[in-house]
mmCIF file of C-alpha atoms and ligand atoms in Angstrom:
data_model
loop_
_atom_site.group_PDB
_atom_site.id
_atom_site.type_symbol
_atom_site.label_atom_id
_atom_site.label_comp_id
_atom_site.label_asym_id
_atom_site.label_seq_id
_atom_site.Cartn_x
_atom_site.Cartn_y
_atom_site.Cartn_z
ATOM 1 C CA MET A 821 -14.538 78.468 32.480
ATOM 2 C CA SER A 822 -14.086 78.507 28.712
ATOM 3 C CA SER A 823 -15.623 80.277 25.764
ATOM 4 C CA ALA A 824 -17.359 78.679 22.794
ATOM 5 C CA GLN A 825 -17.237 81.973 20.920
ATOM 6 C CA GLY A 826 -15.114 81.790 17.842
ATOM 7 C CA SER A 827 -14.683 78.045 18.305
ATOM 8 C CA ASP A 828 -16.436 75.270 16.471
ATOM 9 C CA ARG A 829 -17.224 73.293 19.602
ATOM 10 C CA LYS A 830 -20.554 71.524 19.389
ATOM 11 C CA PHE A 831 -22.700 70.037 22.110
ATOM 12 C CA LYS A 832 -25.080 67.142 22.654
ATOM 13 C CA VAL A 833 -28.483 68.466 23.688
ATOM 14 C CA ALA A 834 -31.528 66.586 25.026
ATOM 15 C CA VAL A 835 -35.066 68.005 24.941
ATOM 16 C CA VAL A 836 -37.212 66.377 27.624
ATOM 17 C CA GLY A 837 -40.945 66.721 26.894
ATOM 18 C CA ALA A 838 -40.255 66.994 23.157
ATOM 19 C CA THR A 839 -43.850 66.143 22.190
ATOM 20 C CA GLY A 840 -45.342 68.947 24.317
ATOM 21 C CA ALA A 841 -46.184 72.571 23.525
ATOM 22 C CA VAL A 842 -42.943 73.938 25.018
ATOM 23 C CA GLY A 843 -40.922 70.975 23.688
ATOM 24 C CA ALA A 844 -41.960 71.799 20.111
ATOM 25 C CA ALA A 845 -40.914 75.428 20.625
ATOM 26 C CA LEU A 846 -37.568 74.327 22.141
ATOM 27 C CA LEU A 847 -36.791 72.273 19.032
ATOM 28 C CA GLU A 848 -37.937 75.055 16.700
ATOM 29 C CA ILE A 849 -35.866 77.739 18.459
ATOM 30 C CA LEU A 850 -32.742 75.522 18.720
ATOM 31 C CA ALA A 851 -32.877 75.167 14.931
ATOM 32 C CA GLU A 852 -33.830 78.811 14.290
ATOM 33 C CA ARG A 853 -30.958 80.223 16.394
ATOM 34 C CA ARG A 854 -28.486 77.667 15.016
ATOM 35 C CA PHE A 855 -27.601 76.453 18.483
ATOM 36 C CA PRO A 856 -24.195 74.733 18.229
ATOM 37 C CA ALA A 857 -25.613 71.229 18.614
ATOM 38 C CA ARG A 858 -23.638 68.172 17.606
ATOM 39 C CA SER A 859 -26.789 66.134 18.131
ATOM 40 C CA VAL A 860 -30.272 66.756 19.512
ATOM 41 C CA VAL A 861 -32.166 63.987 21.296
ATOM 42 C CA ALA A 862 -35.965 64.155 21.657
ATOM 43 C CA LEU A 863 -37.239 62.540 24.851
ATOM 44 C CA ALA A 864 -40.754 61.997 26.210
ATOM 45 C CA SER A 865 -42.678 59.279 28.008
ATOM 46 C CA GLU A 866 -42.892 55.654 26.923
ATOM 47 C CA ARG A 867 -46.339 56.534 25.432
ATOM 48 C CA SER A 868 -44.842 58.559 22.598
ATOM 49 C CA ALA A 869 -41.531 56.712 22.112
ATOM 50 C CA GLY A 870 -41.093 55.960 18.398
ATOM 51 C CA SER A 871 -43.195 58.930 17.212
ATOM 52 C CA GLU A 872 -41.552 61.782 15.299
ATOM 53 C CA VAL A 873 -41.056 65.481 16.100
ATOM 54 C CA GLU A 874 -39.646 68.275 13.943
ATOM 55 C CA TYR A 875 -36.246 69.861 14.511
ATOM 56 C CA GLY A 876 -35.860 72.496 11.810
ATOM 57 C CA ARG A 877 -36.241 70.641 8.542
ATOM 58 C CA ARG A 878 -35.264 67.362 10.153
ATOM 59 C CA LYS A 879 -37.378 64.817 11.972
ATOM 60 C CA LEU A 880 -36.273 63.217 15.229
ATOM 61 C CA VAL A 881 -37.558 59.912 16.572
ATOM 62 C CA VAL A 882 -38.770 60.337 20.151
ATOM 63 C CA GLN A 883 -37.014 58.176 22.741
ATOM 64 C CA ASP A 884 -38.255 56.982 26.123
ATOM 65 C CA LEU A 885 -36.813 59.236 28.844
ATOM 66 C CA ASP A 886 -36.796 56.380 31.340
ATOM 67 C CA GLN A 887 -34.387 54.370 29.149
ATOM 68 C CA TYR A 888 -32.088 57.302 28.339
ATOM 69 C CA ASP A 889 -28.545 57.490 29.701
ATOM 70 C CA PHE A 890 -27.534 61.168 30.159
ATOM 71 C CA ALA A 891 -23.782 60.376 30.242
ATOM 72 C CA GLY A 892 -22.188 62.320 27.376
ATOM 73 C CA THR A 893 -25.117 64.743 27.032
ATOM 74 C CA ASP A 894 -23.944 68.335 27.678
ATOM 75 C CA ILE A 895 -27.261 70.146 28.190
ATOM 76 C CA ALA A 896 -30.798 68.877 28.861
ATOM 77 C CA LEU A 897 -33.766 71.211 28.460
ATOM 78 C CA PHE A 898 -36.596 69.843 30.627
ATOM 79 C CA SER A 899 -40.253 70.712 30.040
ATOM 80 C CA ALA A 900 -42.257 67.667 31.064
ATOM 81 C CA GLY A 901 -43.804 68.737 34.375
ATOM 82 C CA GLY A 902 -42.577 68.901 37.965
ATOM 83 C CA SER A 903 -42.695 65.188 38.827
ATOM 84 C CA THR A 904 -40.669 64.244 35.730
ATOM 85 C CA SER A 905 -38.072 66.912 36.586
ATOM 86 C CA ALA A 906 -37.963 65.770 40.222
ATOM 87 C CA LYS A 907 -37.139 62.230 39.151
ATOM 88 C CA TYR A 908 -34.882 62.712 36.133
ATOM 89 C CA ALA A 909 -33.167 66.133 36.424
ATOM 90 C CA PRO A 910 -30.946 65.095 39.380
ATOM 91 C CA ARG A 911 -30.047 61.909 37.453
ATOM 92 C CA ALA A 912 -29.038 63.957 34.409
ATOM 93 C CA ALA A 913 -27.037 66.389 36.565
ATOM 94 C CA ALA A 914 -25.279 63.505 38.340
ATOM 95 C CA ALA A 915 -24.245 62.191 34.912
ATOM 96 C CA GLY A 916 -22.456 65.513 34.276
ATOM 97 C CA CYS A 917 -25.184 67.151 32.177
ATOM 98 C CA TYR A 918 -26.324 70.755 32.744
ATOM 99 C CA VAL A 919 -30.121 70.883 33.214
ATOM 100 C CA VAL A 920 -32.266 73.901 32.355
ATOM 101 C CA ASP A 921 -35.580 73.084 33.996
ATOM 102 C CA ASN A 922 -38.826 74.714 32.957
ATOM 103 C CA SER A 923 -40.918 73.206 35.775
ATOM 104 C CA SER A 924 -41.389 74.811 39.191
ATOM 105 C CA GLU A 925 -39.734 71.838 40.932
ATOM 106 C CA PHE A 926 -36.389 73.516 41.721
ATOM 107 C CA ARG A 927 -37.188 77.237 41.425
ATOM 108 C CA TYR A 928 -37.333 77.946 45.135
ATOM 109 C CA VAL A 929 -34.460 75.707 46.217
ATOM 110 C CA GLU A 930 -31.631 77.736 47.732
ATOM 111 C CA GLY A 931 -28.460 77.438 45.680
ATOM 112 C CA ILE A 932 -30.336 76.618 42.456
ATOM 113 C CA PRO A 933 -30.227 79.686 40.226
ATOM 114 C CA LEU A 934 -33.476 81.060 38.799
ATOM 115 C CA VAL A 935 -32.511 83.003 35.715
ATOM 116 C CA VAL A 936 -34.014 85.494 33.266
ATOM 117 C CA ALA A 937 -31.331 85.929 30.596
ATOM 118 C CA GLU A 938 -31.697 89.729 30.376
ATOM 119 C CA VAL A 939 -32.026 90.261 34.143
ATOM 120 C CA ASN A 940 -29.659 88.059 36.202
ATOM 121 C CA PRO A 941 -27.444 85.997 33.857
ATOM 122 C CA GLU A 942 -24.618 86.145 36.438
ATOM 123 C CA ALA A 943 -26.659 83.853 38.741
ATOM 124 C CA ILE A 944 -25.825 80.906 36.444
ATOM 125 C CA ALA A 945 -22.377 80.792 38.091
ATOM 126 C CA GLN A 946 -23.991 79.320 41.232
ATOM 127 C CA ALA A 947 -24.985 76.229 39.229
ATOM 128 C CA SER A 948 -21.441 75.056 38.647
ATOM 129 C CA GLU A 949 -21.709 72.475 41.456
ATOM 130 C CA GLY A 950 -25.334 71.320 41.185
ATOM 131 C CA ARG A 951 -25.669 71.731 37.413
ATOM 132 C CA ILE A 952 -29.417 72.522 37.592
ATOM 133 C CA ILE A 953 -30.710 75.944 36.527
ATOM 134 C CA ALA A 954 -34.394 76.804 36.879
ATOM 135 C CA ASN A 955 -36.357 78.692 34.231
ATOM 136 C CA PRO A 956 -38.919 81.059 35.810
ATOM 137 C CA ASN A 957 -42.685 81.020 35.441
ATOM 138 C CA CYS A 958 -43.895 82.621 32.201
ATOM 139 C CA SER A 959 -45.764 85.482 33.905
ATOM 140 C CA THR A 960 -42.799 86.437 36.083
ATOM 141 C CA MET A 961 -40.474 86.144 33.108
ATOM 142 C CA GLN A 962 -42.111 88.744 30.877
ATOM 143 C CA MET A 963 -42.840 91.085 33.781
ATOM 144 C CA LEU A 964 -39.217 91.163 34.954
ATOM 145 C CA VAL A 965 -37.722 91.694 31.482
ATOM 146 C CA ALA A 966 -39.756 94.920 31.370
ATOM 147 C CA LEU A 967 -39.446 95.971 35.014
ATOM 148 C CA ALA A 968 -35.745 95.296 35.749
ATOM 149 C CA PRO A 969 -34.541 98.489 33.983
ATOM 150 C CA ILE A 970 -37.108 100.551 35.934
ATOM 151 C CA HIS A 971 -36.060 98.919 39.202
ATOM 152 C CA ARG A 972 -32.394 99.730 38.537
ATOM 153 C CA GLN A 973 -33.230 103.349 37.796
ATOM 154 C CA ALA A 974 -35.913 104.213 40.346
ATOM 155 C CA GLY A 975 -36.202 101.307 42.827
ATOM 156 C CA ILE A 976 -39.508 99.452 42.574
ATOM 157 C CA GLU A 977 -41.076 99.053 46.008
ATOM 158 C CA ARG A 978 -44.389 97.426 45.143
ATOM 159 C CA ILE A 979 -46.005 95.708 42.162
ATOM 160 C CA ASN A 980 -49.705 95.071 41.700
ATOM 161 C CA VAL A 981 -50.379 92.897 38.668
ATOM 162 C CA ALA A 982 -53.378 91.229 37.013
ATOM 163 C CA THR A 983 -52.537 88.665 34.342
ATOM 164 C CA TYR A 984 -54.491 87.579 31.257
ATOM 165 C CA GLN A 985 -52.907 84.201 30.511
ATOM 166 C CA SER A 986 -53.398 82.105 27.394
ATOM 167 C CA VAL A 987 -54.303 78.418 27.493
ATOM 168 C CA SER A 988 -51.037 77.222 25.898
ATOM 169 C CA GLY A 989 -49.439 77.816 29.307
ATOM 170 C CA ALA A 990 -51.388 74.772 30.495
ATOM 171 C CA GLY A 991 -50.077 72.561 27.664
ATOM 172 C CA ARG A 992 -51.409 70.986 24.504
ATOM 173 C CA SER A 993 -54.415 69.350 26.150
ATOM 174 C CA ALA A 994 -55.595 72.777 27.373
ATOM 175 C CA MET A 995 -55.388 74.254 23.864
ATOM 176 C CA GLU A 996 -57.386 71.312 22.564
ATOM 177 C CA GLU A 997 -60.028 71.886 25.234
ATOM 178 C CA LEU A 998 -60.448 75.552 24.245
ATOM 179 C CA GLY A 999 -60.817 74.473 20.602
ATOM 180 C CA ARG A 1000 -63.326 71.722 21.415
ATOM 181 C CA GLN A 1001 -65.423 73.908 23.733
ATOM 182 C CA THR A 1002 -65.526 76.755 21.189
ATOM 183 C CA ALA A 1003 -66.643 74.387 18.417
ATOM 184 C CA ALA A 1004 -69.269 72.815 20.718
ATOM 185 C CA LEU A 1005 -70.738 76.177 21.735
ATOM 186 C CA LEU A 1006 -70.866 77.457 18.144
ATOM 187 C CA ASN A 1007 -72.815 74.288 17.329
ATOM 188 C CA PHE A 1008 -75.288 74.790 20.212
ATOM 189 C CA GLN A 1009 -73.836 71.835 22.154
ATOM 190 C CA THR A 1010 -72.852 71.639 25.831
ATOM 191 C CA PRO A 1011 -69.062 72.073 26.307
ATOM 192 C CA GLN A 1012 -67.198 69.409 28.276
ATOM 193 C CA CYS A 1013 -64.751 70.543 31.004
ATOM 194 C CA GLU A 1014 -61.795 68.259 31.675
ATOM 195 C CA ARG A 1015 -58.652 70.361 31.753
ATOM 196 C CA PHE A 1016 -60.074 73.543 33.351
ATOM 197 C CA PRO A 1017 -62.345 73.650 36.429
ATOM 198 C CA VAL A 1018 -65.036 75.622 34.539
ATOM 199 C CA GLN A 1019 -65.730 76.488 30.873
ATOM 200 C CA ILE A 1020 -62.822 78.443 29.331
ATOM 201 C CA ALA A 1021 -64.354 79.190 25.897
ATOM 202 C CA PHE A 1022 -65.980 82.681 25.910
ATOM 203 C CA ASN A 1023 -65.096 82.982 29.614
ATOM 204 C CA VAL A 1024 -62.286 84.090 31.975
ATOM 205 C CA ILE A 1025 -61.159 82.032 34.986
ATOM 206 C CA PRO A 1026 -59.572 83.644 38.079
ATOM 207 C CA GLN A 1027 -57.667 80.507 39.049
ATOM 208 C CA ILE A 1028 -54.362 79.163 37.723
ATOM 209 C CA ASP A 1029 -52.764 76.289 39.650
ATOM 210 C CA ARG A 1030 -54.043 75.280 43.092
ATOM 211 C CA PHE A 1031 -55.123 77.444 46.016
ATOM 212 C CA GLU A 1032 -52.665 78.188 48.817
ATOM 213 C CA ASP A 1033 -53.710 78.626 52.475
ATOM 214 C CA ASN A 1034 -53.508 82.437 52.184
ATOM 215 C CA GLY A 1035 -56.242 82.607 49.510
ATOM 216 C CA TYR A 1036 -53.847 83.290 46.649
ATOM 217 C CA THR A 1037 -53.302 80.692 43.932
ATOM 218 C CA ARG A 1038 -49.908 79.089 43.465
ATOM 219 C CA GLU A 1039 -49.487 80.884 40.120
ATOM 220 C CA GLU A 1040 -49.941 84.201 41.958
ATOM 221 C CA MET A 1041 -47.457 83.208 44.667
ATOM 222 C CA LYS A 1042 -44.946 82.160 41.985
ATOM 223 C CA MET A 1043 -44.900 85.810 40.855
ATOM 224 C CA VAL A 1044 -44.178 86.918 44.438
ATOM 225 C CA TRP A 1045 -41.453 84.338 45.206
ATOM 226 C CA GLU A 1046 -39.764 84.515 41.821
ATOM 227 C CA THR A 1047 -39.681 88.333 41.601
ATOM 228 C CA GLN A 1048 -38.040 88.391 45.024
ATOM 229 C CA LYS A 1049 -35.502 85.675 44.138
ATOM 230 C CA ILE A 1050 -34.570 87.102 40.736
ATOM 231 C CA LEU A 1051 -34.803 90.868 41.152
ATOM 232 C CA ASP A 1052 -34.927 91.957 44.797
ATOM 233 C CA PRO A 1053 -36.171 90.314 48.025
ATOM 234 C CA GLN A 1054 -37.491 93.711 49.186
ATOM 235 C CA ILE A 1055 -40.078 94.111 46.396
ATOM 236 C CA ARG A 1056 -43.670 93.522 47.506
ATOM 237 C CA VAL A 1057 -45.830 91.829 44.871
ATOM 238 C CA ASN A 1058 -49.605 91.389 44.778
ATOM 239 C CA ALA A 1059 -50.930 89.317 41.868
ATOM 240 C CA THR A 1060 -54.219 88.118 40.413
ATOM 241 C CA ALA A 1061 -53.664 85.443 37.750
ATOM 242 C CA VAL A 1062 -56.461 84.909 35.240
ATOM 243 C CA ARG A 1063 -56.821 82.378 32.405
ATOM 244 C CA VAL A 1064 -58.382 83.834 29.245
ATOM 245 C CA PRO A 1065 -59.553 82.105 26.032
ATOM 246 C CA VAL A 1066 -56.481 83.070 23.994
ATOM 247 C CA PHE A 1067 -54.221 80.395 22.461
ATOM 248 C CA TYR A 1068 -50.776 82.020 22.600
ATOM 249 C CA GLY A 1069 -49.474 85.064 24.509
ATOM 250 C CA HIS A 1070 -49.905 86.333 28.051
ATOM 251 C CA ALA A 1071 -50.838 89.949 28.841
ATOM 252 C CA GLU A 1072 -50.394 91.756 32.152
ATOM 253 C CA ALA A 1073 -51.824 94.980 33.562
ATOM 254 C CA VAL A 1074 -49.035 96.131 35.875
ATOM 255 C CA HIS A 1075 -49.197 98.914 38.476
ATOM 256 C CA LEU A 1076 -46.032 99.735 40.339
ATOM 257 C CA GLU A 1077 -44.734 102.154 42.933
ATOM 258 C CA THR A 1078 -41.136 103.354 42.963
ATOM 259 C CA ARG A 1079 -38.822 104.787 45.638
ATOM 260 C CA ASP A 1080 -37.764 107.690 43.373
ATOM 261 C CA ALA A 1081 -40.186 109.509 41.120
ATOM 262 C CA ILE A 1082 -39.876 108.559 37.438
ATOM 263 C CA SER A 1083 -42.068 109.912 34.661
ATOM 264 C CA ALA A 1084 -43.839 107.917 31.979
ATOM 265 C CA ASP A 1085 -41.555 109.572 29.400
ATOM 266 C CA GLN A 1086 -38.421 108.509 31.296
ATOM 267 C CA VAL A 1087 -39.769 104.949 31.469
ATOM 268 C CA ARG A 1088 -40.419 105.020 27.722
ATOM 269 C CA GLN A 1089 -36.813 106.143 27.116
ATOM 270 C CA LEU A 1090 -35.454 103.418 29.404
ATOM 271 C CA LEU A 1091 -37.514 100.655 27.828
ATOM 272 C CA ALA A 1092 -36.689 101.779 24.284
ATOM 273 C CA GLN A 1093 -33.077 100.741 25.067
ATOM 274 C CA ALA A 1094 -33.800 97.691 27.227
ATOM 275 C CA PRO A 1095 -32.614 94.281 26.002
ATOM 276 C CA GLY A 1096 -35.474 91.977 24.998
ATOM 277 C CA VAL A 1097 -38.095 94.765 25.158
ATOM 278 C CA GLU A 1098 -40.042 96.346 22.321
ATOM 279 C CA LEU A 1099 -42.034 99.482 22.964
ATOM 280 C CA VAL A 1100 -45.467 99.748 21.283
ATOM 281 C CA ASP A 1101 -46.970 102.812 22.892
ATOM 282 C CA ASP A 1102 -48.920 105.051 20.538
ATOM 283 C CA ARG A 1103 -52.008 106.682 21.960
ATOM 284 C CA GLU A 1104 -54.308 105.661 19.136
ATOM 285 C CA PRO A 1105 -56.539 102.664 18.325
ATOM 286 C CA GLY A 1106 -54.320 99.600 17.986
ATOM 287 C CA GLY A 1107 -51.237 101.518 19.167
ATOM 288 C CA TYR A 1108 -50.579 98.922 21.885
ATOM 289 C CA PRO A 1109 -49.416 95.297 21.895
ATOM 290 C CA THR A 1110 -51.830 92.365 22.110
ATOM 291 C CA PRO A 1111 -51.191 88.599 22.152
ATOM 292 C CA VAL A 1112 -52.573 88.134 18.642
ATOM 293 C CA THR A 1113 -51.197 91.233 16.900
ATOM 294 C CA HIS A 1114 -47.716 91.211 18.429
ATOM 295 C CA ALA A 1115 -46.705 88.463 20.832
ATOM 296 C CA ALA A 1116 -47.732 85.093 19.354
ATOM 297 C CA GLY A 1117 -44.729 83.533 17.630
ATOM 298 C CA ALA A 1118 -42.416 86.478 18.426
ATOM 299 C CA ASP A 1119 -39.425 86.819 20.763
ATOM 300 C CA PRO A 1120 -39.677 90.288 22.387
ATOM 301 C CA VAL A 1121 -41.522 91.364 25.494
ATOM 302 C CA TYR A 1122 -43.853 94.132 24.274
ATOM 303 C CA VAL A 1123 -44.713 97.090 26.496
ATOM 304 C CA GLY A 1124 -47.396 99.724 25.943
ATOM 305 C CA ARG A 1125 -50.019 101.892 27.694
ATOM 306 C CA ILE A 1126 -47.289 103.443 29.902
ATOM 307 C CA ARG A 1127 -48.802 106.169 32.046
ATOM 308 C CA GLU A 1128 -48.428 107.877 35.408
ATOM 309 C CA ASP A 1129 -50.809 106.551 38.062
ATOM 310 C CA LEU A 1130 -53.495 109.171 38.777
ATOM 311 C CA SER A 1131 -53.935 107.813 42.292
ATOM 312 C CA HIS A 1132 -50.298 107.717 43.484
ATOM 313 C CA PRO A 1133 -47.443 110.283 43.205
ATOM 314 C CA LYS A 1134 -44.798 107.598 42.501
ATOM 315 C CA GLY A 1135 -47.047 105.145 40.693
ATOM 316 C CA LEU A 1136 -46.914 103.914 37.102
ATOM 317 C CA SER A 1137 -49.199 101.725 35.026
ATOM 318 C CA MET A 1138 -48.337 99.688 31.960
ATOM 319 C CA TRP A 1139 -49.362 96.752 29.778
ATOM 320 C CA ILE A 1140 -46.865 93.935 29.151
ATOM 321 C CA VAL A 1141 -47.395 91.219 26.524
ATOM 322 C CA ALA A 1142 -45.220 88.285 25.401
ATOM 323 C CA ASP A 1143 -45.425 84.811 23.893
ATOM 324 C CA ASN A 1144 -45.588 82.605 26.978
ATOM 325 C CA ILE A 1145 -44.252 79.583 25.107
ATOM 326 C CA ARG A 1146 -41.290 81.462 23.599
ATOM 327 C CA LYS A 1147 -39.884 84.145 25.961
ATOM 328 C CA GLY A 1148 -42.039 82.781 28.780
ATOM 329 C CA ALA A 1149 -40.494 79.321 28.500
ATOM 330 C CA ALA A 1150 -38.529 77.906 25.540
ATOM 331 C CA LEU A 1151 -36.628 80.987 24.386
ATOM 332 C CA ASN A 1152 -35.334 81.871 27.856
ATOM 333 C CA ALA A 1153 -34.273 78.228 28.417
ATOM 334 C CA ILE A 1154 -32.258 78.360 25.190
ATOM 335 C CA GLN A 1155 -30.760 81.758 26.083
ATOM 336 C CA ILE A 1156 -29.577 80.114 29.335
ATOM 337 C CA ALA A 1157 -28.143 77.228 27.298
ATOM 338 C CA GLU A 1158 -26.338 79.781 25.094
ATOM 339 C CA LEU A 1159 -24.865 81.411 28.205
ATOM 340 C CA LEU A 1160 -23.718 77.973 29.431
ATOM 341 C CA VAL A 1161 -21.993 77.332 26.114
ATOM 342 C CA GLU A 1162 -20.445 80.789 26.095
ATOM 343 C CA HIS A 1163 -19.094 80.858 29.650
ATOM 344 C CA TYR A 1164 -19.353 77.558 31.480
ATOM 345 C CA LEU A 1165 -18.955 74.527 29.184
HETATM 346 P P1 LIG B 1145 -45.826 62.420 26.221
HETATM 347 O O1 LIG B 1145 -46.274 62.997 24.907
HETATM 348 O O2 LIG B 1145 -45.089 61.153 26.033
HETATM 349 O O3 LIG B 1145 -46.920 62.339 27.236
HETATM 350 P P2 LIG B 1145 -47.620 69.530 27.514
HETATM 351 O O4 LIG B 1145 -47.118 70.452 28.598
HETATM 352 O O5 LIG B 1145 -47.804 70.234 26.205
HETATM 353 O O6 LIG B 1145 -48.824 68.756 27.954
HETATM 354 O O7 LIG B 1145 -46.431 68.449 27.285
HETATM 355 C C1 LIG B 1145 -45.926 67.638 28.323
HETATM 356 C C2 LIG B 1145 -44.669 66.909 27.837
HETATM 357 O O8 LIG B 1145 -44.131 66.170 28.935
HETATM 358 C C3 LIG B 1145 -44.939 65.880 26.743
HETATM 359 O O9 LIG B 1145 -43.852 65.860 25.858
HETATM 360 C C4 LIG B 1145 -45.034 64.585 27.534
HETATM 361 O O10 LIG B 1145 -44.706 63.439 26.796
HETATM 362 C C5 LIG B 1145 -43.952 64.823 28.565
HETATM 363 N N1 LIG B 1145 -44.119 63.937 29.721
HETATM 364 C C6 LIG B 1145 -45.157 63.888 30.573
HETATM 365 N N2 LIG B 1145 -44.949 62.943 31.512
HETATM 366 C C7 LIG B 1145 -43.743 62.365 31.237
HETATM 367 C C8 LIG B 1145 -42.953 61.333 31.824
HETATM 368 N N3 LIG B 1145 -43.363 60.674 32.902
HETATM 369 N N4 LIG B 1145 -41.766 61.019 31.254
HETATM 370 C C9 LIG B 1145 -41.344 61.664 30.158
HETATM 371 N N5 LIG B 1145 -42.032 62.658 29.560
HETATM 372 C C10 LIG B 1145 -43.220 63.009 30.077
#
């Protein structure tokens, strides 16, 4: 173990899926946070090899992932879907490269750490052999940044959550579909559905990812499995995941029950100090966070509408909002990369 702090060591970084929605944010945030990169390589499929993507003020020429040799690359940030990660992440790791993987391919594999930078950074140590670290699902990510301090203080026993998830979580093609459908409807034309099972413009869809045998969708089960892996296997989670016609930023209505009683005021005090959290909780019109007014393009997880549950003596309700592409995906991946540089490379 060594420390990059105070040193001028620089690292070779690859961004896999560089032409995608999360890939663009990865490149933007690497530049914004002045990640100590000696070089940054943009990788995508053969289809977009030769095209250009932005990295700060520079442009990078996209290379074909299939032709890329990971030997000599220190960190690869993968966001190109599960099948691409399944095929190429083990190859990169075998070449000695640390992989931070944004897909769900490795999240539930025992021995592969699943890390939220503010919640369980110590779990990265388990990756020293396998070199793959999984980045959690966007909805779990923002929920746990806000709930971990409450769990440590009062012991969360149960979480009931309904999500309001933006289309950017489903990638660029999904954002384009929302735009096209909205334009079609405003021009009295019939919208075409390709990316979503039903119309998303001016609608809400209670299905994200495929259905599981138990009647929940996979997105809902991700919140169960990932909360238990990251925070505490004893926590019971019940989720309803809903896609809404918003471009950037996921919102969540969260109801939780704790072992010890904790008041709304105590929760406000806790969250005012919590890393990565910003409290926006004024009981007046607009005194709460929304995807458009707060989250889109911003780093924090915003929490508002904190109140004691009228129907349960140890229940609390709150509203959690964050940019799903930044904290929900790219930012956390880069925070993990920063921890690797700081402690493990
Ligand atoms: P490409 O542009 O070449 O298709 P999004 O989630 O916004 O749809 O982005 C998906 C990202 O994953 C894109 O950068 C896409 O690249 C990349 N990708 C998809 N399939 C592959 C693949 N087989 N190999 C490499 N990159 C891939």
